mmCIF file of C-alpha atoms in Angstrom:
data_model
loop_
_atom_site.group_PDB
_atom_site.id
_atom_site.type_symbol
_atom_site.label_atom_id
_atom_site.label_comp_id
_atom_site.label_asym_id
_atom_site.label_seq_id
_atom_site.Cartn_x
_atom_site.Cartn_y
_atom_site.Cartn_z
ATOM 1 C CA UNK P 1 -44.993 -145.692 95.683
ATOM 2 C CA UNK P 2 -43.964 -146.847 92.182
ATOM 3 C CA UNK P 3 -45.979 -148.986 89.813
ATOM 4 C CA UNK P 4 -44.219 -151.341 87.460
ATOM 5 C CA UNK P 5 -44.782 -152.948 84.093
ATOM 6 C CA UNK P 6 -47.311 -155.422 85.511
ATOM 7 C CA UNK P 7 -50.258 -153.320 84.353
ATOM 8 C CA UNK P 8 -49.328 -154.184 80.761
ATOM 9 C CA UNK P 9 -49.641 -150.692 79.467
ATOM 10 C CA UNK P 10 -48.070 -147.388 80.278
ATOM 11 C CA UNK P 11 -46.609 -145.186 77.620
ATOM 12 C CA UNK P 12 -44.649 -147.882 75.842
ATOM 13 C CA UNK P 13 -47.593 -150.116 75.099
ATOM 14 C CA UNK P 14 -50.190 -150.578 72.429
ATOM 15 C CA UNK P 15 -51.448 -153.097 70.059
ATOM 16 C CA UNK P 16 -50.544 -153.129 66.434
ATOM 17 C CA UNK P 17 -49.247 -151.525 63.337
ATOM 18 C CA UNK P 18 -52.334 -149.783 62.067
ATOM 19 C CA UNK P 19 -53.632 -146.743 60.299
ATOM 20 C CA UNK P 20 -53.787 -143.920 62.845
ATOM 21 C CA UNK P 21 -56.318 -141.531 62.229
ATOM 22 C CA UNK P 22 -54.487 -141.568 63.127
ATOM 23 C CA UNK P 23 -52.776 -139.878 63.888
ATOM 24 C CA UNK P 24 -55.782 -141.594 64.239
ATOM 25 C CA UNK P 25 -56.663 -145.238 63.655
ATOM 26 C CA UNK P 26 -59.099 -146.321 61.229
ATOM 27 C CA UNK P 27 -63.529 -150.224 57.510
ATOM 28 C CA UNK P 28 -65.187 -153.043 59.391
ATOM 29 C CA UNK P 29 -68.700 -154.363 59.052
ATOM 30 C CA UNK P 30 -69.535 -151.772 56.430
ATOM 31 C CA UNK P 31 -67.512 -148.576 56.053
ATOM 32 C CA UNK P 32 -65.857 -146.167 58.437
ATOM 33 C CA UNK P 33 -67.148 -142.710 58.957
ATOM 34 C CA UNK P 34 -64.792 -140.552 61.001
ATOM 35 C CA UNK P 35 -62.727 -143.373 62.323
ATOM 36 C CA UNK P 36 -66.160 -145.047 62.206
ATOM 37 C CA UNK P 37 -68.625 -146.479 59.787
ATOM 38 C CA UNK P 38 -70.296 -144.846 56.868
ATOM 39 C CA UNK P 39 -72.487 -146.444 54.252
ATOM 40 C CA UNK P 40 -72.678 -146.436 50.509
ATOM 41 C CA UNK P 41 -70.895 -147.784 47.456
ATOM 42 C CA UNK P 42 -69.780 -145.408 44.748
ATOM 43 C CA UNK P 43 -70.086 -146.744 41.202
ATOM 44 C CA UNK P 44 -67.113 -146.315 38.886
ATOM 45 C CA UNK P 45 -69.236 -146.474 35.759
ATOM 46 C CA UNK P 46 -70.334 -143.418 33.882
ATOM 47 C CA UNK P 47 -67.445 -141.140 34.888
ATOM 48 C CA UNK P 48 -67.504 -138.168 32.541
ATOM 49 C CA UNK P 49 -65.191 -135.280 31.856
ATOM 50 C CA UNK P 50 -67.434 -132.276 32.366
ATOM 51 C CA UNK P 51 -66.114 -128.738 32.301
ATOM 52 C CA UNK P 52 -63.789 -128.216 35.230
ATOM 53 C CA UNK P 53 -63.416 -131.945 35.814
ATOM 54 C CA UNK P 54 -59.971 -133.453 36.215
ATOM 55 C CA UNK P 55 -61.093 -136.426 34.135
ATOM 56 C CA UNK P 56 -61.465 -134.997 30.640
ATOM 57 C CA UNK P 57 -60.257 -135.557 27.103
ATOM 58 C CA UNK P 58 -57.002 -133.694 27.709
ATOM 59 C CA UNK P 59 -56.008 -135.659 30.789
ATOM 60 C CA UNK P 60 -57.000 -138.935 29.193
ATOM 61 C CA UNK P 61 -54.847 -138.111 26.174
ATOM 62 C CA UNK P 62 -51.916 -137.149 28.395
ATOM 63 C CA UNK P 63 -52.232 -140.387 30.331
ATOM 64 C CA UNK P 64 -52.112 -142.310 27.048
ATOM 65 C CA UNK P 65 -48.934 -140.451 26.081
ATOM 66 C CA UNK P 66 -47.306 -141.127 29.454
ATOM 67 C CA UNK P 67 -48.216 -144.797 29.286
ATOM 68 C CA UNK P 68 -46.730 -145.076 25.784
ATOM 69 C CA UNK P 69 -43.528 -143.361 26.930
ATOM 70 C CA UNK P 70 -43.176 -145.713 29.881
ATOM 71 C CA UNK P 71 -43.789 -148.737 27.709
ATOM 72 C CA UNK P 72 -41.238 -147.648 25.098
ATOM 73 C CA UNK P 73 -38.450 -146.158 27.215
ATOM 74 C CA UNK P 74 -38.636 -147.227 30.863
ATOM 75 C CA UNK P 75 -35.841 -149.671 31.651
ATOM 76 C CA UNK P 76 -37.801 -152.121 33.817
ATOM 77 C CA UNK P 77 -40.947 -154.123 33.224
ATOM 78 C CA UNK P 78 -44.012 -152.434 34.712
ATOM 79 C CA UNK P 79 -47.258 -154.018 35.855
ATOM 80 C CA UNK P 80 -50.154 -152.133 34.279
ATOM 81 C CA UNK P 81 -52.251 -152.698 37.400
ATOM 82 C CA UNK P 82 -49.579 -151.001 39.499
ATOM 83 C CA UNK P 83 -49.579 -148.015 37.145
ATOM 84 C CA UNK P 84 -53.358 -147.774 37.257
ATOM 85 C CA UNK P 85 -53.426 -147.790 41.058
ATOM 86 C CA UNK P 86 -50.671 -145.173 41.003
ATOM 87 C CA UNK P 87 -53.046 -142.839 39.153
ATOM 88 C CA UNK P 88 -55.684 -143.195 41.858
ATOM 89 C CA UNK P 89 -53.196 -142.877 44.703
ATOM 90 C CA UNK P 90 -51.685 -139.810 43.078
ATOM 91 C CA UNK P 91 -55.026 -138.010 42.872
ATOM 92 C CA UNK P 92 -55.746 -138.580 46.566
ATOM 93 C CA UNK P 93 -52.162 -137.755 47.517
ATOM 94 C CA UNK P 94 -52.412 -134.448 45.649
ATOM 95 C CA UNK P 95 -54.955 -133.295 48.251
ATOM 96 C CA UNK P 96 -52.042 -132.821 50.628
ATOM 97 C CA UNK P 97 -54.038 -134.398 53.465
ATOM 98 C CA UNK P 98 -52.155 -137.121 55.390
ATOM 99 C CA UNK P 99 -55.455 -138.663 56.473
ATOM 100 C CA UNK P 100 -56.951 -139.116 52.980
ATOM 101 C CA UNK P 101 -55.967 -142.396 51.354
ATOM 102 C CA UNK P 102 -56.689 -144.715 48.446
ATOM 103 C CA UNK P 103 -57.117 -148.414 49.278
ATOM 104 C CA UNK P 104 -56.820 -151.249 46.787
ATOM 105 C CA UNK P 105 -59.261 -154.110 47.250
ATOM 106 C CA UNK P 106 -56.604 -156.119 49.089
ATOM 107 C CA UNK P 107 -55.717 -153.205 51.373
ATOM 108 C CA UNK P 108 -59.369 -152.605 52.204
ATOM 109 C CA UNK P 109 -59.833 -156.264 53.107
ATOM 110 C CA UNK P 110 -56.777 -156.113 55.365
ATOM 111 C CA UNK P 111 -58.170 -153.024 57.076
ATOM 112 C CA UNK P 112 -61.516 -154.721 57.636
ATOM 113 C CA UNK P 113 -59.821 -157.810 59.033
ATOM 114 C CA UNK P 114 -57.705 -155.734 61.383
ATOM 115 C CA UNK P 115 -60.643 -153.879 62.872
ATOM 116 C CA UNK P 116 -62.356 -157.223 63.468
ATOM 117 C CA UNK P 117 -59.351 -158.712 65.243
ATOM 118 C CA UNK P 118 -57.371 -160.411 62.465
ATOM 119 C CA UNK P 119 -54.037 -158.987 61.362
ATOM 120 C CA UNK P 120 -50.384 -159.681 60.693
ATOM 121 C CA UNK P 121 -47.613 -157.299 61.576
ATOM 122 C CA UNK P 122 -44.990 -156.311 64.118
ATOM 123 C CA UNK P 123 -47.132 -155.019 66.977
ATOM 124 C CA UNK P 124 -46.761 -151.231 66.829
ATOM 125 C CA UNK P 125 -49.159 -148.393 66.140
ATOM 126 C CA UNK P 126 -47.884 -145.563 64.006
ATOM 127 C CA UNK P 127 -48.960 -142.130 62.858
ATOM 128 C CA UNK P 128 -47.364 -139.363 60.802
ATOM 129 C CA UNK P 129 -45.165 -136.918 62.706
ATOM 130 C CA UNK P 130 -46.118 -133.429 61.520
ATOM 131 C CA UNK P 131 -42.658 -131.913 61.963
ATOM 132 C CA UNK P 132 -40.629 -134.551 60.125
ATOM 133 C CA UNK P 133 -43.266 -136.133 57.820
ATOM 134 C CA UNK P 134 -42.019 -139.508 59.070
ATOM 135 C CA UNK P 135 -44.110 -142.304 60.576
ATOM 136 C CA UNK P 136 -43.833 -142.193 64.356
ATOM 137 C CA UNK P 137 -44.577 -145.056 66.730
ATOM 138 C CA UNK P 138 -47.408 -144.130 69.071
ATOM 139 C CA UNK P 139 -47.351 -147.317 71.125
ATOM 140 C CA UNK P 140 -45.925 -150.818 71.239
ATOM 141 C CA UNK P 141 -47.816 -153.805 72.598
ATOM 142 C CA UNK P 142 -46.319 -156.272 75.035
ATOM 143 C CA UNK P 143 -45.140 -159.662 73.790
ATOM 144 C CA UNK P 144 -45.000 -158.668 70.111
ATOM 145 C CA UNK P 145 -42.120 -158.613 67.615
ATOM 146 C CA UNK P 146 -41.870 -154.825 67.941
ATOM 147 C CA UNK P 147 -41.361 -154.962 71.700
ATOM 148 C CA UNK P 148 -39.025 -157.934 71.488
ATOM 149 C CA UNK P 149 -36.885 -156.101 68.931
ATOM 150 C CA UNK P 150 -36.666 -153.022 71.157
ATOM 151 C CA UNK P 151 -38.853 -150.490 69.325
ATOM 152 C CA UNK P 152 -40.236 -147.727 71.542
ATOM 153 C CA UNK P 153 -43.061 -145.201 71.521
ATOM 154 C CA UNK P 154 -41.767 -141.992 69.951
ATOM 155 C CA UNK P 155 -39.395 -143.718 67.524
ATOM 156 C CA UNK P 156 -39.406 -142.182 64.036
ATOM 157 C CA UNK P 157 -39.374 -144.734 61.210
ATOM 158 C CA UNK P 158 -36.903 -143.482 58.616
ATOM 159 C CA UNK P 159 -36.721 -146.469 56.262
ATOM 160 C CA UNK P 160 -38.501 -149.780 55.746
ATOM 161 C CA UNK P 161 -35.996 -152.077 54.092
ATOM 162 C CA UNK P 162 -34.412 -149.713 51.528
ATOM 163 C CA UNK P 163 -37.414 -147.418 51.067
ATOM 164 C CA UNK P 164 -37.345 -143.925 52.557
ATOM 165 C CA UNK P 165 -40.626 -143.304 54.405
ATOM 166 C CA UNK P 166 -40.425 -139.520 54.683
ATOM 167 C CA UNK P 167 -43.326 -137.736 52.994
ATOM 168 C CA UNK P 168 -45.170 -140.998 52.335
ATOM 169 C CA UNK P 169 -48.859 -141.226 53.221
ATOM 170 C CA UNK P 170 -49.581 -143.360 56.253
ATOM 171 C CA UNK P 171 -51.242 -146.294 54.494
ATOM 172 C CA UNK P 172 -48.357 -146.636 52.034
ATOM 173 C CA UNK P 173 -45.826 -146.581 54.864
ATOM 174 C CA UNK P 174 -47.816 -149.124 56.856
ATOM 175 C CA UNK P 175 -48.056 -151.389 53.804
ATOM 176 C CA UNK P 176 -44.261 -151.546 53.686
ATOM 177 C CA UNK P 177 -43.938 -152.397 57.376
ATOM 178 C CA UNK P 178 -46.629 -155.050 57.727
ATOM 179 C CA UNK P 179 -46.617 -158.240 55.665
ATOM 180 C CA UNK P 180 -46.983 -161.995 55.585
ATOM 181 C CA UNK P 181 -46.352 -164.054 58.684
ATOM 182 C CA UNK P 182 -42.733 -165.150 58.988
ATOM 183 C CA UNK P 183 -41.304 -162.493 56.692
ATOM 184 C CA UNK P 184 -38.777 -159.918 57.909
ATOM 185 C CA UNK P 185 -38.778 -156.139 57.642
ATOM 186 C CA UNK P 186 -35.614 -154.110 58.246
ATOM 187 C CA UNK P 187 -36.420 -150.784 59.922
ATOM 188 C CA UNK P 188 -34.114 -147.791 60.185
ATOM 189 C CA UNK P 189 -35.151 -145.727 63.190
ATOM 190 C CA UNK P 190 -34.434 -142.248 64.548
ATOM 191 C CA UNK P 191 -34.655 -142.136 68.336
ATOM 192 C CA UNK P 192 -34.420 -139.029 70.474
ATOM 193 C CA UNK P 193 -31.172 -138.966 72.411
ATOM 194 C CA UNK P 194 -29.339 -141.263 69.986
ATOM 195 C CA UNK P 195 -26.605 -139.803 67.787
ATOM 196 C CA UNK P 196 -27.032 -142.290 64.948
ATOM 197 C CA UNK P 197 -29.719 -144.360 63.253
ATOM 198 C CA UNK P 198 -30.873 -147.551 64.959
ATOM 199 C CA UNK P 199 -31.352 -150.676 62.833
ATOM 200 C CA UNK P 200 -33.908 -153.422 63.552
ATOM 201 C CA UNK P 201 -34.727 -156.691 61.784
ATOM 202 C CA UNK P 202 -38.234 -157.700 62.823
ATOM 203 C CA UNK P 203 -40.062 -160.905 61.883
ATOM 204 C CA UNK P 204 -43.765 -160.363 61.283
ATOM 205 C CA UNK P 205 -46.321 -162.693 62.819
ATOM 206 C CA UNK P 206 -50.030 -163.123 63.448
ATOM 207 C CA UNK P 207 -51.190 -161.002 66.377
ATOM 208 C CA UNK P 208 -54.352 -160.905 68.419
ATOM 209 C CA UNK P 209 -56.119 -157.569 68.423
ATOM 210 C CA UNK P 210 -56.419 -157.077 72.171
ATOM 211 C CA UNK P 211 -57.306 -153.402 72.408
ATOM 212 C CA UNK P 212 -58.199 -153.326 76.114
ATOM 213 C CA UNK P 213 -56.123 -154.376 79.126
ATOM 214 C CA UNK P 214 -57.186 -154.053 82.747
ATOM 215 C CA UNK P 215 -56.475 -154.994 86.339
ATOM 216 C CA UNK P 216 -57.393 -154.042 89.870
ATOM 217 C CA UNK P 217 -54.848 -151.941 91.724
ATOM 218 C CA UNK P 218 -54.657 -151.247 95.443
ATOM 219 C CA UNK P 219 -57.436 -149.578 97.423
ATOM 220 C CA UNK P 220 -60.196 -150.882 95.102
ATOM 221 C CA UNK P 221 -58.937 -148.849 92.162
ATOM 222 C CA UNK P 222 -59.577 -150.233 88.692
ATOM 223 C CA UNK P 223 -57.173 -149.652 85.813
ATOM 224 C CA UNK P 224 -58.359 -149.950 82.195
ATOM 225 C CA UNK P 225 -56.196 -149.115 79.197
ATOM 226 C CA UNK P 226 -57.859 -148.641 75.805
ATOM 227 C CA UNK P 227 -55.227 -148.920 73.103
ATOM 228 C CA UNK P 228 -57.444 -148.281 70.077
ATOM 229 C CA UNK P 229 -61.149 -148.050 69.220
ATOM 230 C CA UNK P 230 -61.850 -150.973 66.856
ATOM 231 C CA UNK P 231 -64.888 -153.170 66.276
ATOM 232 C CA UNK P 232 -63.691 -155.552 68.998
ATOM 233 C CA UNK P 233 -63.056 -152.812 71.573
ATOM 234 C CA UNK P 234 -66.592 -152.272 72.875
ATOM 235 C CA UNK P 235 -67.011 -155.878 74.032
ATOM 236 C CA UNK P 236 -63.514 -155.907 75.492
ATOM 237 C CA UNK P 237 -64.121 -152.672 77.402
ATOM 238 C CA UNK P 238 -67.550 -153.819 78.604
ATOM 239 C CA UNK P 239 -66.017 -157.019 79.983
ATOM 240 C CA UNK P 240 -63.157 -155.096 81.623
ATOM 241 C CA UNK P 241 -65.516 -152.602 83.268
ATOM 242 C CA UNK P 242 -67.834 -155.359 84.493
ATOM 243 C CA UNK P 243 -64.907 -157.316 85.941
ATOM 244 C CA UNK P 244 -63.578 -154.262 87.761
ATOM 245 C CA UNK P 245 -67.041 -153.483 89.142
ATOM 246 C CA UNK P 246 -67.403 -157.072 90.272
ATOM 247 C CA UNK P 247 -64.081 -156.789 92.080
ATOM 248 C CA UNK P 248 -65.327 -153.875 94.177
ATOM 249 C CA UNK P 249 -64.024 -150.964 92.114
ATOM 250 C CA UNK P 250 -64.464 -147.619 93.874
ATOM 251 C CA UNK P 251 -62.357 -145.514 91.505
ATOM 252 C CA UNK P 252 -61.122 -145.899 87.924
ATOM 253 C CA UNK P 253 -57.996 -144.898 86.017
ATOM 254 C CA UNK P 254 -58.714 -144.865 82.273
ATOM 255 C CA UNK P 255 -55.460 -144.924 80.288
ATOM 256 C CA UNK P 256 -55.703 -143.391 76.802
ATOM 257 C CA UNK P 257 -51.981 -142.750 76.349
ATOM 258 C CA UNK P 258 -50.682 -143.800 72.945
ATOM 259 C CA UNK P 259 -54.245 -144.341 71.693
ATOM 260 C CA UNK P 260 -54.402 -143.038 68.096
ATOM 261 C CA UNK P 261 -58.188 -143.260 67.822
ATOM 262 C CA UNK P 262 -60.238 -145.553 65.609
ATOM 263 C CA UNK P 263 -63.931 -146.134 65.171
ATOM 264 C CA UNK P 264 -66.320 -143.269 65.984
ATOM 265 C CA UNK P 265 -69.200 -145.663 66.610
ATOM 266 C CA UNK P 266 -67.126 -147.577 69.145
ATOM 267 C CA UNK P 267 -65.890 -144.557 71.092
ATOM 268 C CA UNK P 268 -69.447 -143.187 71.327
ATOM 269 C CA UNK P 269 -70.734 -146.569 72.566
ATOM 270 C CA UNK P 270 -68.013 -146.619 75.218
ATOM 271 C CA UNK P 271 -68.803 -143.023 76.176
ATOM 272 C CA UNK P 272 -72.420 -144.091 76.737
ATOM 273 C CA UNK P 273 -71.169 -146.442 79.469
ATOM 274 C CA UNK P 274 -69.641 -143.506 81.340
ATOM 275 C CA UNK P 275 -71.153 -140.105 80.559
ATOM 276 C CA UNK P 276 -74.260 -138.315 81.877
ATOM 277 C CA UNK P 277 -77.144 -137.488 79.558
ATOM 278 C CA UNK P 278 -76.188 -135.097 76.783
ATOM 279 C CA UNK P 279 -73.977 -134.575 73.764
ATOM 280 C CA UNK P 280 -70.877 -136.730 73.258
ATOM 281 C CA UNK P 281 -69.534 -135.040 70.129
ATOM 282 C CA UNK P 282 -70.836 -133.325 67.019
ATOM 283 C CA UNK P 283 -69.450 -132.947 63.505
ATOM 284 C CA UNK P 284 -69.832 -130.286 60.820
ATOM 285 C CA UNK P 285 -69.033 -130.776 57.139
ATOM 286 C CA UNK P 286 -67.991 -128.133 54.596
ATOM 287 C CA UNK P 287 -71.643 -127.255 53.975
ATOM 288 C CA UNK P 288 -72.226 -126.575 57.654
ATOM 289 C CA UNK P 289 -74.367 -129.678 58.099
ATOM 290 C CA UNK P 290 -74.176 -130.896 61.693
ATOM 291 C CA UNK P 291 -74.459 -134.442 63.030
ATOM 292 C CA UNK P 292 -74.781 -135.073 66.752
ATOM 293 C CA UNK P 293 -73.884 -138.139 68.826
ATOM 294 C CA UNK P 294 -75.596 -138.228 72.220
ATOM 295 C CA UNK P 295 -75.772 -140.226 75.435
ATOM 296 C CA UNK P 296 -78.965 -141.095 77.349
ATOM 297 C CA UNK P 297 -77.158 -141.041 80.699
ATOM 298 C CA UNK P 298 -78.566 -144.389 81.818
ATOM 299 C CA UNK P 299 -75.142 -145.953 82.439
ATOM 300 C CA UNK P 300 -73.097 -143.261 84.151
ATOM 301 C CA UNK P 301 -69.815 -144.489 85.582
ATOM 302 C CA UNK P 302 -70.728 -143.712 89.173
ATOM 303 C CA UNK P 303 -67.177 -143.799 90.588
ATOM 304 C CA UNK P 304 -64.343 -141.259 90.709
ATOM 305 C CA UNK P 305 -62.387 -141.135 87.452
ATOM 306 C CA UNK P 306 -58.912 -140.106 86.311
ATOM 307 C CA UNK P 307 -57.928 -140.219 82.631
ATOM 308 C CA UNK P 308 -54.311 -140.552 81.481
ATOM 309 C CA UNK P 309 -53.497 -138.756 78.197
ATOM 310 C CA UNK P 310 -50.397 -137.768 76.251
ATOM 311 C CA UNK P 311 -49.264 -136.372 72.914
ATOM 312 C CA UNK P 312 -50.069 -139.678 71.214
ATOM 313 C CA UNK P 313 -53.701 -139.650 72.384
ATOM 314 C CA UNK P 314 -55.511 -138.671 69.196
ATOM 315 C CA UNK P 315 -58.821 -138.432 67.413
ATOM 316 C CA UNK P 316 -61.370 -140.842 68.929
ATOM 317 C CA UNK P 317 -59.443 -140.909 72.200
ATOM 318 C CA UNK P 318 -59.663 -137.098 72.235
ATOM 319 C CA UNK P 319 -63.412 -137.347 71.697
ATOM 320 C CA UNK P 320 -63.731 -139.428 74.862
ATOM 321 C CA UNK P 321 -61.255 -137.365 76.886
ATOM 322 C CA UNK P 322 -62.835 -134.114 75.685
ATOM 323 C CA UNK P 323 -66.325 -135.188 76.678
ATOM 324 C CA UNK P 324 -65.142 -136.364 80.095
ATOM 325 C CA UNK P 325 -63.416 -133.024 80.668
ATOM 326 C CA UNK P 326 -66.353 -130.936 79.428
ATOM 327 C CA UNK P 327 -68.783 -132.740 81.760
ATOM 328 C CA UNK P 328 -66.330 -132.540 84.654
ATOM 329 C CA UNK P 329 -66.753 -136.207 85.541
ATOM 330 C CA UNK P 330 -63.038 -137.000 85.496
ATOM 331 C CA UNK P 331 -59.601 -135.444 85.904
ATOM 332 C CA UNK P 332 -57.169 -135.553 82.990
ATOM 333 C CA UNK P 333 -53.551 -136.294 83.958
ATOM 334 C CA UNK P 334 -50.520 -136.293 81.662
ATOM 335 C CA UNK P 335 -49.644 -134.030 78.741
ATOM 336 C CA UNK P 336 -51.572 -132.225 75.989
ATOM 337 C CA UNK P 337 -53.159 -134.571 73.474
ATOM 338 C CA UNK P 338 -52.266 -134.802 69.781
ATOM 339 C CA UNK P 339 -54.933 -132.495 68.361
ATOM 340 C CA UNK P 340 -56.758 -134.310 65.570
ATOM 341 C CA UNK P 341 -60.223 -132.814 65.335
ATOM 342 C CA UNK P 342 -61.185 -133.907 61.840
ATOM 343 C CA UNK P 343 -63.269 -136.797 60.570
ATOM 344 C CA UNK P 344 -62.563 -139.299 57.815
ATOM 345 C CA UNK P 345 -65.005 -141.418 55.886
ATOM 346 C CA UNK P 346 -64.195 -144.515 53.844
ATOM 347 C CA UNK P 347 -66.203 -144.809 50.640
ATOM 348 C CA UNK P 348 -66.072 -148.063 48.730
ATOM 349 C CA UNK P 349 -65.971 -148.242 44.941
ATOM 350 C CA UNK P 350 -67.721 -150.838 42.814
ATOM 351 C CA UNK P 351 -64.461 -152.645 41.962
ATOM 352 C CA UNK P 352 -63.760 -153.374 45.645
ATOM 353 C CA UNK P 353 -61.289 -150.533 46.195
ATOM 354 C CA UNK P 354 -62.036 -147.502 48.372
ATOM 355 C CA UNK P 355 -60.989 -143.985 49.277
ATOM 356 C CA UNK P 356 -60.788 -142.446 52.725
ATOM 357 C CA UNK P 357 -61.419 -138.704 52.698
ATOM 358 C CA UNK P 358 -61.461 -136.048 55.387
ATOM 359 C CA UNK P 359 -65.090 -134.898 55.377
ATOM 360 C CA UNK P 360 -65.770 -132.820 58.504
ATOM 361 C CA UNK P 361 -64.548 -131.255 61.728
ATOM 362 C CA UNK P 362 -65.627 -132.518 65.123
ATOM 363 C CA UNK P 363 -66.311 -130.584 68.303
ATOM 364 C CA UNK P 364 -66.474 -131.492 71.987
ATOM 365 C CA UNK P 365 -69.798 -131.056 73.843
ATOM 366 C CA UNK P 366 -68.823 -127.486 74.794
ATOM 367 C CA UNK P 367 -68.120 -126.641 71.152
ATOM 368 C CA UNK P 368 -64.323 -126.836 71.315
ATOM 369 C CA UNK P 369 -62.449 -127.489 68.084
ATOM 370 C CA UNK P 370 -59.253 -129.209 69.221
ATOM 371 C CA UNK P 371 -57.674 -129.692 65.770
ATOM 372 C CA UNK P 372 -53.950 -128.852 65.875
ATOM 373 C CA UNK P 373 -54.521 -127.677 69.450
ATOM 374 C CA UNK P 374 -55.189 -130.776 71.518
ATOM 375 C CA UNK P 375 -56.724 -131.061 74.971
ATOM 376 C CA UNK P 376 -54.753 -129.802 77.943
ATOM 377 C CA UNK P 377 -54.725 -132.046 81.001
ATOM 378 C CA UNK P 378 -56.040 -130.813 84.335
ATOM 379 C CA UNK P 379 -52.815 -132.005 85.954
ATOM 380 C CA UNK P 380 -49.728 -131.689 83.744
ATOM 381 C CA UNK P 381 -47.192 -134.479 84.267
ATOM 382 C CA UNK P 382 -44.501 -135.076 81.606
ATOM 383 C CA UNK P 383 -43.562 -138.734 81.230
ATOM 384 C CA UNK P 384 -40.183 -139.703 82.678
ATOM 385 C CA UNK P 385 -38.749 -142.364 80.376
ATOM 386 C CA UNK P 386 -35.564 -142.953 82.377
ATOM 387 C CA UNK P 387 -37.184 -144.549 85.444
ATOM 388 C CA UNK P 388 -39.592 -146.487 83.219
ATOM 389 C CA UNK P 389 -36.784 -148.001 81.176
ATOM 390 C CA UNK P 390 -34.754 -148.692 84.300
ATOM 391 C CA UNK P 391 -37.316 -150.508 86.399
ATOM 392 C CA UNK P 392 -40.775 -149.946 84.916
ATOM 393 C CA UNK P 393 -41.719 -147.012 87.156
ATOM 394 C CA UNK P 394 -44.516 -145.008 85.530
ATOM 395 C CA UNK P 395 -44.552 -141.529 87.064
ATOM 396 C CA UNK P 396 -47.761 -140.543 85.245
ATOM 397 C CA UNK P 397 -49.626 -143.540 86.612
ATOM 398 C CA UNK P 398 -48.261 -142.799 90.070
ATOM 399 C CA UNK P 399 -49.638 -139.258 89.817
ATOM 400 C CA UNK P 400 -52.979 -140.549 88.539
ATOM 401 C CA UNK P 401 -53.236 -142.795 91.600
ATOM 402 C CA UNK P 402 -52.394 -139.895 93.880
ATOM 403 C CA UNK P 403 -55.066 -137.687 92.271
ATOM 404 C CA UNK P 404 -57.664 -140.436 92.315
ATOM 405 C CA UNK P 405 -57.090 -141.245 95.981
ATOM 406 C CA UNK P 406 -57.578 -137.583 96.837
ATOM 407 C CA UNK P 407 -60.861 -137.580 94.876
ATOM 408 C CA UNK P 408 -61.916 -140.729 96.737
ATOM 409 C CA UNK P 409 -61.154 -139.077 100.068
ATOM 410 C CA UNK P 410 -58.382 -141.475 100.957
#
């Protein structure tokens, strides 16, 4: 039996162009910590150049010299604000960490809006491909400009308009791809199996941040796809789960394919609607300080569970999949996950800008560090793109249904 595109998900699905943890997703009501929220505002006043500090008399003098040289010799006019932000971006970029980023005030506001369901873009999630240092599409949402133009999960974004994206940090690349409603971005794409670049002109528009899709399949089996863990996701998932239960759900397929992660608070809240009592995840910073996130076990799922994962399932989605696997309450089907086991925190500055820094590692309940390793599925099933593109057949979903029916005794 084959299952078609009607479930509005599968591999080639998703929601929006966003910051993957991304890979990995992801500020909101206050500030993210790990893909989630942290608190605190760092003042920019009183910065001093102590011994060993990067900000000292020598660097300040050199910056003055560079600024004078640019002003006197550079051919084009330069906005001083752009130069100033370039200094901050350069310091964070020098860390060599693709997940650490500087946000201007405008970029931070856009990020907050996106996590709360307001954003403009093309309708694709992207992360940085480790092998090529290019942005790679993790998923594409239905009925968006990205899908209508023909972009696909796995596509590598080579250029945005005339700007080469290779080696660029994720937020800078995303800033070039998203934009005002009605404007057009020209994308140059590398696609596996194609002998030449593919070119796309895509008109940006306002998109709804629907991070959860669901439906009832045959034999009282519920299907819920979580496309990212944002502020809006908990309510959407709660509604989806309640609807499936109300429709007589006796087994559940949870689809985390193409999910780059997002908000730590959200994924833990969703885990508390499924897991038994115990640890969900714990983090450790560079000083060895540990923070634990636990579940009281009062809302265990109570039905057989299969979880779909793939190489684009990252960060927060790996937290959920890892906990489900460690507790043995579900069977993972698909391919090994991305392997992002580190935590970011966004810290806001007094001028409205912010920095996102990698601050800790995270571990599954059994103490597994999955960074650059990923989580292996219980049942390995590579995705077959040919049948999907031909008629919408999703071989991974078909296998998940087969496994779930066996667990249900059907």
